[in-house]
Amino acid sequence: MKTIRKYAWIAGMAILAACGEVTSAQSQPLLLRDVTLIDGNGGAPREHIDLLIQDGNIARIGTGLDTNGVSVLRLSGKTVMPALISAHVHVGTLKDSANDGRFYTRENVLRHLKKYEDFGVLQVLVMGTDRQLLFESGLADSSLKGLTPGARLHSAGYGFGVSGGAPPAAFGMDLVQRPATPAEAAEQVAAMARLPVKTIKMWVDNAGPGKPKMDPSVYHALIGAAHKNGMKAAAHLYYFADAKQLVKDGIDIVAHSIRDREVDDTLAAEMKEKGVVYIPTLALDKFAIAYGDTTAWSNDPFFRKSLEPGAFAFITSPQYKNNIRNNPNYAEKIRALETALKNAYKLHQAGVLVALGTDSGASPARAQGFSEHLELVLLVEAGLTPLEAITVGTKNAAKALRVDADYGTIEVGKKADLLVLNENPALHIEGTQSICRVFKAGREVSKGPLGP
């Protein structure tokens, strides 16, 4: 496996000096002047491009645009790309070195969303671990409308699991519903449809040896009820056989990698034909083994800034390292990541829509914000080009969230959710970490995690 590179410029960026200066009043339309543009559609970067932002949208794209009556931000040498979108995260339940439902407060949710924003991630789909507060307080609606700080939060509600199986009720998953029959599954989905939820999440595989898996009749009912109520269905899985049956039954989103064996051409073709979204969450599998040794990013300020207070001491402790190394499944976890990398590349090559997601926020090791950039690195390690990986994290993830009409690419008429970078990630994917400015709907909201 390739070593994940670490660039000294990340630690030493002179953010204020490097990011350019605004001329004229910022209340006017804003012109980003002379940038290298990566638009998210997969094409080669375009150099010396001007972007005009007006009323939160991209108004014009071209060269030598008129500067009369507009504020000008001169960005020669900088790269602009769409903001990242993560289609599998968890928020609100992580605090310090623990996950618990009691941490799920408005303050903690907003703190996490702000962290994603600082790392250039402006939309997230929380996969099945939200709580009543989100809906009863109006936070779900206000976040989606951009009325609160931070990334826009899309919710998969409370999720669906198995009694005595996955997911464990601890770690903030005590509100996951566990239908015993198809009828009960349909009733619970119908109740969830009254919430601002467009995707449901189900845990299909078991939580360990001897634990029960979800009965196929139950997940078939969950999928059918989701579609009846205008929602998509996402599945937490591990095994090829489960993926094969779920695709046959109409699953919309495979929310983790298939890791027990390589995907065959038949399943890949069926996934493409049915428009199934594949979210490989490679970072999850990387984190499962990485801290058994010293990681390439341990002392990277970009990584350290993403961690919860106390998390660094926790994940670098000898006890944590020994627990990983001495896990009886350690060798299997290494092999699982290798298989996940192969399957991500094979499905991408087969034309399946691969979208960015990481499971960040589900544990202290899965650092929010950093995980999304690590996922891009791992996608390139799997065989994608940097530009293809960026499309996975922008355009494709927007399609997974069904917001691609307004987000995911830099095009006239779309929302100006943008990252300004000191480096060009088309040359090395780690360049996405050189965040200089973050624009949300045309308004600068951050100078990145290492900025002032």
Coordinates of C-alpha atoms in Angstrom, one line a residue:
M1 CA 0.0 0.0 0.0
K2 CA 1.3 3.4 -0.9
T3 CA 2.4 5.8 1.8
I4 CA 0.0 8.7 2.2
R5 CA 2.2 11.7 1.5
K6 CA 2.4 14.6 3.9
Y7 CA 3.4 18.1 2.6
A8 CA 5.3 20.5 4.7
W9 CA 3.3 23.4 3.3
I10 CA 0.2 22.2 5.2
A11 CA 1.9 23.0 8.5
G12 CA 3.5 26.3 7.3
M13 CA 0.9 28.0 5.1
A14 CA 0.8 31.8 5.5
I15 CA -2.9 31.8 5.1
L16 CA -3.6 35.6 5.2
A17 CA -0.9 36.5 2.8
A18 CA -1.5 33.7 0.4
C19 CA -5.2 34.0 0.0
G20 CA -5.3 37.2 -1.9
E21 CA -6.9 40.6 -1.1
V22 CA -10.4 41.8 -1.8
T23 CA -10.7 45.1 -3.6
S24 CA -13.9 47.2 -3.4
A25 CA -16.8 46.5 -1.1
Q26 CA -17.8 42.9 -0.5
S27 CA -21.5 43.8 -0.4
Q28 CA -21.3 43.9 -4.2
P29 CA -21.1 40.9 -6.6
L30 CA -17.8 39.2 -6.1
L31 CA -15.4 38.4 -8.9
L32 CA -12.8 35.6 -8.2
R33 CA -10.0 36.7 -10.5
D34 CA -7.5 34.6 -12.4
V35 CA -7.9 31.1 -10.8
T36 CA -7.2 27.6 -12.0
L37 CA -10.7 26.1 -12.2
I38 CA -11.6 22.5 -11.4
D39 CA -15.4 22.4 -12.0
G40 CA -16.2 18.9 -10.7
N41 CA -17.3 17.5 -14.1
G42 CA -14.0 15.6 -14.5
G43 CA -12.4 17.7 -17.3
A44 CA -8.9 19.1 -17.2
P45 CA -8.4 22.2 -15.0
R46 CA -8.9 25.5 -16.8
E47 CA -6.3 28.2 -16.1
H48 CA -6.7 32.0 -15.7
I49 CA -10.4 31.8 -15.2
D50 CA -12.7 34.5 -13.6
L51 CA -15.8 33.5 -11.6
L52 CA -18.5 36.1 -10.9
I53 CA -20.6 35.3 -7.8
Q54 CA -23.9 37.1 -7.5
D55 CA -26.8 36.5 -5.0
G56 CA -25.1 33.3 -3.8
N57 CA -24.9 31.8 -7.3
I58 CA -22.3 31.4 -10.0
A59 CA -23.3 34.2 -12.4
R60 CA -20.5 34.1 -15.1
I61 CA -17.4 32.0 -15.9
G62 CA -14.8 33.2 -18.3
T63 CA -11.6 35.1 -18.9
G64 CA -11.1 38.9 -18.5
L65 CA -14.6 39.5 -17.0
D66 CA -15.7 43.1 -16.4
T67 CA -14.7 44.3 -13.0
N68 CA -16.9 47.4 -13.0
G69 CA -19.3 47.5 -10.0
V70 CA -18.0 44.3 -8.4
S71 CA -15.7 43.4 -5.6
V72 CA -12.6 41.7 -6.9
L73 CA -10.6 38.9 -5.1
R74 CA -7.3 38.4 -6.9
L75 CA -6.4 34.7 -6.7
S76 CA -3.5 34.2 -9.2
G77 CA -1.9 30.9 -8.5
K78 CA -4.9 29.5 -6.6
T79 CA -7.2 26.7 -7.5
V80 CA -11.0 26.8 -7.1
M81 CA -13.1 23.6 -6.9
P82 CA -16.6 22.7 -5.7
A83 CA -17.0 22.2 -2.0
L84 CA -16.9 18.6 -0.9
I85 CA -20.1 16.6 -0.1
S86 CA -20.0 13.6 2.2
A87 CA -22.9 11.1 1.8
H88 CA -22.2 9.1 5.0
V89 CA -21.3 10.7 8.3
H90 CA -22.5 10.9 11.9
V91 CA -22.8 14.1 14.0
G92 CA -23.8 15.1 17.5
T93 CA -22.9 12.0 19.4
L94 CA -19.1 12.4 19.4
K95 CA -17.4 14.3 22.1
D96 CA -13.8 14.0 23.3
S97 CA -13.0 10.3 23.1
A98 CA -16.5 8.8 23.3
N99 CA -19.8 8.5 21.5
D100 CA -23.0 8.8 23.4
G101 CA -26.6 9.9 22.7
R102 CA -26.5 12.3 25.6
F103 CA -23.9 14.4 23.7
Y104 CA -26.5 15.1 21.0
T105 CA -27.2 18.7 21.8
R106 CA -27.9 21.6 19.4
E107 CA -24.5 23.1 20.4
N108 CA -22.6 19.8 19.6
V109 CA -24.4 19.3 16.3
L110 CA -23.6 22.8 15.2
R111 CA -20.0 22.4 16.4
H112 CA -19.6 19.4 14.2
L113 CA -21.2 21.0 11.2
K114 CA -18.9 24.0 11.6
K115 CA -15.9 21.6 11.6
Y116 CA -17.0 20.1 8.4
E117 CA -17.4 23.6 6.9
D118 CA -13.9 24.5 8.0
F119 CA -12.6 21.4 6.2
G120 CA -14.5 22.4 3.0
V121 CA -17.3 19.9 3.4
L122 CA -20.6 21.8 3.0
Q123 CA -23.2 19.0 2.8
V124 CA -23.4 15.9 4.8
L125 CA -25.8 13.0 5.1
V126 CA -26.1 11.6 8.6
M127 CA -26.7 7.9 8.3
G128 CA -29.3 6.9 10.8
T129 CA -28.1 8.2 14.2
D130 CA -30.0 11.5 14.5
R131 CA -32.3 12.2 17.5
Q132 CA -35.6 13.9 18.2
L133 CA -33.9 17.3 18.9
L134 CA -33.0 17.7 15.3
F135 CA -36.6 17.6 14.1
E136 CA -38.4 19.0 17.1
S137 CA -36.2 22.1 17.3
G138 CA -36.5 22.9 13.6
L139 CA -32.7 22.5 13.3
A140 CA -33.1 20.0 10.4
D141 CA -35.0 22.5 8.3
S142 CA -32.9 25.5 9.1
S143 CA -29.7 23.7 8.4
L144 CA -30.9 22.5 5.0
K145 CA -31.9 26.1 4.1
G146 CA -28.5 27.4 5.1
L147 CA -29.9 29.4 8.0
T148 CA -27.5 27.9 10.5
P149 CA -23.6 27.9 10.4
G150 CA -21.8 25.0 9.1
A151 CA -22.4 22.2 6.6
R152 CA -26.0 21.6 5.5
L153 CA -27.3 18.5 7.3
H154 CA -29.3 15.9 5.4
S155 CA -30.7 13.2 7.8
A156 CA -31.5 9.5 7.4
G157 CA -33.6 9.7 10.6
Y158 CA -33.2 7.0 13.2
G159 CA -32.1 4.0 11.1
F160 CA -33.2 0.4 11.1
G161 CA -31.3 -2.5 12.7
V162 CA -31.8 -5.9 14.2
S163 CA -32.8 -6.8 17.7
G164 CA -29.7 -8.4 19.4
G165 CA -27.6 -7.5 16.4
A166 CA -26.3 -4.5 14.5
P167 CA -25.9 -1.7 15.3
P168 CA -25.1 -2.0 19.0
A169 CA -27.4 0.3 21.1
A170 CA -24.4 2.0 22.7
F171 CA -22.4 4.8 21.0
G172 CA -25.5 6.9 20.4
M173 CA -27.4 4.2 18.4
D174 CA -30.1 3.6 21.0
L175 CA -32.9 5.1 18.9
V176 CA -32.3 2.8 15.9
Q177 CA -35.6 1.0 15.2
R178 CA -35.5 -2.8 15.0
P179 CA -38.6 -4.1 13.2
A180 CA -39.3 -7.8 13.7
T181 CA -41.7 -8.2 10.8
P182 CA -42.2 -6.8 7.3
A183 CA -45.4 -5.1 8.5
E184 CA -43.7 -3.4 11.4
A185 CA -40.9 -2.3 9.0
A186 CA -43.5 -0.7 6.7
E187 CA -45.2 1.1 9.5
Q188 CA -42.0 2.5 10.9
V189 CA -40.9 3.8 7.5
A190 CA -44.3 5.5 7.0
A191 CA -43.9 7.3 10.3
M192 CA -40.4 8.4 9.4
A193 CA -41.7 9.8 6.1
R194 CA -43.4 12.6 8.0
L195 CA -40.0 13.9 8.9
P196 CA -37.7 15.9 6.6
V197 CA -35.9 12.7 5.6
K198 CA -35.2 11.6 2.0
T199 CA -33.1 8.5 2.8
I200 CA -33.5 5.7 5.2
K201 CA -30.5 3.6 6.6
M202 CA -30.6 -0.1 7.5
W203 CA -27.9 -2.3 9.1
V204 CA -28.1 -5.6 7.2
D205 CA -25.0 -7.5 8.2
N206 CA -24.4 -8.9 11.7
A207 CA -22.5 -7.2 14.5
G208 CA -20.1 -10.1 15.0
P209 CA -20.0 -13.9 15.2
G210 CA -23.2 -15.5 16.4
K211 CA -25.1 -12.2 16.0
P212 CA -28.3 -12.2 13.9
K213 CA -28.4 -10.5 10.5
M214 CA -31.5 -8.7 9.2
D215 CA -34.1 -11.0 7.7
P216 CA -34.3 -10.5 4.0
S217 CA -38.1 -10.1 4.2
V218 CA -37.6 -7.2 6.6
Y219 CA -35.1 -5.3 4.4
H220 CA -37.2 -6.1 1.4
A221 CA -40.2 -4.4 3.2
L222 CA -38.0 -1.5 4.3
I223 CA -36.9 -0.9 0.7
G224 CA -40.4 -1.1 -0.7
A225 CA -41.8 1.2 2.0
A226 CA -39.1 3.8 1.4
H227 CA -39.9 3.9 -2.3
K228 CA -43.6 4.1 -1.6
N229 CA -43.0 7.1 0.5
G230 CA -40.6 8.8 -2.0
M231 CA -37.4 8.0 -0.1
K232 CA -34.2 6.2 -1.0
A233 CA -32.9 3.2 0.9
A234 CA -29.3 2.8 2.0
A235 CA -27.7 -0.4 3.4
H236 CA -24.8 -0.9 5.8
L237 CA -23.2 -4.2 4.6
Y238 CA -20.0 -6.1 4.3
Y239 CA -20.7 -9.3 2.3
F240 CA -21.0 -9.8 -1.5
A241 CA -24.0 -12.1 -1.0
D242 CA -25.9 -9.5 0.9
A243 CA -25.1 -6.8 -1.7
K244 CA -26.3 -9.1 -4.5
Q245 CA -29.7 -9.7 -2.8
L246 CA -30.1 -6.1 -1.8
V247 CA -29.5 -4.9 -5.4
K248 CA -32.0 -7.5 -6.6
D249 CA -34.5 -6.1 -4.1
G250 CA -34.1 -2.5 -5.2
I251 CA -31.6 -1.0 -2.8
D252 CA -30.6 2.6 -3.8
I253 CA -27.3 3.1 -1.9
V254 CA -24.7 0.6 -0.8
A255 CA -23.3 2.6 2.1
H256 CA -20.1 0.7 2.7
S257 CA -17.6 -1.4 0.7
I258 CA -18.2 -5.0 -0.2
R259 CA -15.1 -6.5 1.5
D260 CA -15.3 -10.3 1.7
R261 CA -14.6 -10.8 -2.0
E262 CA -14.2 -9.0 -5.2
V263 CA -17.3 -7.9 -7.1
D264 CA -18.1 -9.8 -10.2
D265 CA -19.0 -8.3 -13.6
T266 CA -22.7 -9.4 -13.2
L267 CA -23.2 -7.5 -10.0
A268 CA -21.3 -4.5 -11.3
A269 CA -23.5 -4.4 -14.5
E270 CA -26.7 -4.7 -12.4
M271 CA -25.7 -1.9 -10.1
K272 CA -25.0 0.3 -13.1
E273 CA -28.3 -0.6 -14.8
K274 CA -30.3 0.1 -11.6
G275 CA -28.5 3.3 -10.8
V276 CA -27.2 2.0 -7.4
V277 CA -24.9 4.5 -5.6
Y278 CA -21.8 2.9 -4.1
I279 CA -20.2 4.7 -1.1
P280 CA -17.0 2.8 -0.3
T281 CA -16.1 4.5 3.0
L282 CA -12.4 3.5 2.5
A283 CA -11.3 5.8 5.3
L284 CA -13.3 3.6 7.8
D285 CA -11.3 0.5 6.8
K286 CA -8.0 2.5 6.8
F287 CA -8.7 3.7 10.4
A288 CA -9.5 0.2 11.5
I289 CA -5.8 -0.8 11.0
A290 CA -3.8 2.5 10.7
Y291 CA -3.4 3.1 14.4
G292 CA -1.8 -0.3 15.0
D293 CA 1.3 1.6 13.9
T294 CA 2.4 5.2 13.6
T295 CA 0.4 6.8 10.9
A296 CA 1.8 9.0 8.1
W297 CA -0.5 11.8 9.2
S298 CA 0.0 11.7 13.0
N299 CA 1.8 15.0 13.3
D300 CA 0.0 16.7 10.4
P301 CA -1.6 19.9 11.7
F302 CA -4.5 19.4 9.3
F303 CA -5.3 16.1 10.9
R304 CA -4.7 17.2 14.4
K305 CA -7.1 20.1 13.9
S306 CA -9.9 17.7 13.0
L307 CA -9.7 15.7 16.2
E308 CA -11.9 16.0 19.2
P309 CA -10.2 17.2 22.4
G310 CA -8.6 14.2 24.0
A311 CA -8.9 12.1 20.9
F312 CA -5.3 12.3 19.9
A313 CA -4.1 10.9 23.2
F314 CA -6.7 8.2 23.0
I315 CA -5.9 6.9 19.5
T316 CA -2.1 7.1 20.0
S317 CA -2.0 5.4 23.4
P318 CA -0.1 2.1 23.7
Q319 CA -3.4 0.4 24.8
Y320 CA -5.3 1.5 21.7
K321 CA -2.4 0.5 19.4
N322 CA -2.1 -2.9 21.1
N323 CA -5.9 -3.5 20.9
I324 CA -5.7 -3.0 17.1
R325 CA -2.6 -5.1 16.6
N326 CA -3.8 -7.9 18.9
N327 CA -7.3 -8.0 17.5
P328 CA -7.7 -11.6 16.2
N329 CA -9.2 -10.1 13.0
Y330 CA -6.3 -7.7 12.3
A331 CA -5.1 -9.6 9.3
E332 CA -8.6 -9.9 8.0
K333 CA -9.1 -6.1 8.4
I334 CA -5.9 -5.5 6.3
R335 CA -7.3 -7.8 3.6
A336 CA -10.7 -6.1 3.8
L337 CA -9.2 -2.8 3.0
E338 CA -7.3 -4.3 0.0
T339 CA -10.5 -5.8 -1.3
A340 CA -12.4 -2.5 -0.7
L341 CA -9.8 -0.6 -2.8
K342 CA -10.1 -3.1 -5.6
N343 CA -13.9 -3.0 -5.6
A344 CA -14.1 0.8 -5.5
Y345 CA -11.9 0.9 -8.6
K346 CA -13.7 -1.9 -10.4
L347 CA -17.2 -0.4 -9.8
H348 CA -16.0 3.0 -10.9
Q349 CA -14.6 1.5 -14.1
A350 CA -17.9 -0.3 -14.7
G351 CA -19.8 3.0 -14.6
V352 CA -21.4 2.6 -11.2
L353 CA -21.9 6.0 -9.5
V354 CA -19.2 6.0 -6.7
A355 CA -19.9 8.8 -4.1
L356 CA -17.9 10.2 -1.2
G357 CA -18.7 9.0 2.3
T358 CA -16.5 8.1 5.2
D359 CA -18.6 7.2 8.4
S360 CA -16.7 10.1 10.0
G361 CA -18.0 11.0 13.5
A362 CA -18.9 7.5 14.4
S363 CA -15.8 7.1 16.6
P364 CA -12.9 9.3 17.8
A365 CA -10.6 7.8 15.2
R366 CA -12.8 8.7 12.3
A367 CA -12.1 12.4 12.4
Q368 CA -14.7 14.7 10.9
G369 CA -13.3 16.7 7.9
F370 CA -9.9 15.0 7.7
S371 CA -11.7 11.7 6.9
E372 CA -13.2 13.2 3.7
H373 CA -9.8 14.4 2.4
L374 CA -8.3 11.0 3.4
E375 CA -11.0 9.3 1.4
L376 CA -9.9 11.2 -1.7
V377 CA -6.3 10.0 -1.2
L378 CA -7.5 6.4 -0.8
L379 CA -9.6 6.7 -4.0
V380 CA -6.5 7.7 -5.9
E381 CA -4.6 4.8 -4.2
A382 CA -7.4 2.6 -5.5
G383 CA -6.7 3.7 -9.1
L384 CA -8.8 6.7 -9.7
T385 CA -7.1 9.9 -11.1
P386 CA -7.2 12.9 -8.8
L387 CA -9.8 14.6 -11.0
E388 CA -12.0 11.4 -10.9
A389 CA -11.7 11.4 -7.1
I390 CA -12.7 15.0 -6.9
T391 CA -15.8 14.2 -9.0
V392 CA -16.6 11.4 -6.6
G393 CA -16.5 14.0 -3.7
T394 CA -18.5 16.7 -5.5
K395 CA -20.7 15.9 -8.5
N396 CA -21.3 12.2 -7.6
A397 CA -22.0 12.9 -3.9
A398 CA -24.4 15.7 -4.9
K399 CA -26.3 13.1 -7.0
A400 CA -26.4 10.7 -4.1
L401 CA -28.0 13.4 -2.0
R402 CA -30.3 14.5 -4.9
V403 CA -29.0 18.1 -4.7
D404 CA -27.1 18.0 -8.0
A405 CA -29.4 20.6 -9.6
D406 CA -27.9 23.2 -7.4
Y407 CA -24.6 21.8 -6.0
G408 CA -21.6 19.6 -6.8
T409 CA -20.2 21.4 -9.9
I410 CA -19.2 24.9 -10.7
E411 CA -21.6 26.0 -13.4
V412 CA -23.5 29.1 -14.2
G413 CA -26.7 29.2 -12.2
K414 CA -25.6 26.8 -9.4
K415 CA -24.9 27.7 -5.9
A416 CA -21.4 29.1 -5.2
D417 CA -20.2 26.5 -2.7
L418 CA -16.5 26.7 -3.4
L419 CA -13.1 25.9 -2.1
V420 CA -10.1 28.1 -2.8
L421 CA -6.9 26.1 -2.5
N422 CA -3.2 27.0 -2.4
E423 CA -2.3 23.9 -4.3
N424 CA -3.7 22.2 -7.4
P425 CA -5.2 18.8 -6.4
A426 CA -5.2 17.7 -10.0
L427 CA -1.4 17.4 -9.7
H428 CA -1.5 15.7 -6.2
I429 CA -4.8 14.9 -4.5
E430 CA -3.4 16.0 -1.1
G431 CA -3.8 19.5 -2.6
T432 CA -7.4 19.5 -1.4
Q433 CA -6.0 20.0 2.1
S434 CA -4.4 23.4 1.3
I435 CA -7.7 25.2 2.0
C436 CA -7.4 29.0 1.8
R437 CA -11.0 30.0 1.7
V438 CA -14.4 28.4 1.9
F439 CA -17.5 30.0 0.2
K440 CA -21.0 28.8 1.1
A441 CA -23.6 30.2 -1.2
G442 CA -21.2 32.9 -2.3
R443 CA -20.3 34.1 1.2
E444 CA -16.9 33.4 2.7
V445 CA -17.4 31.3 5.8
S446 CA -14.0 30.0 6.6
K447 CA -10.3 30.3 5.8
G448 CA -9.9 26.6 6.4
P449 CA -9.0 24.6 9.6
L450 CA -5.6 26.2 9.8
G451 CA -6.7 29.7 9.1
P452 CA -7.3 32.5 11.6

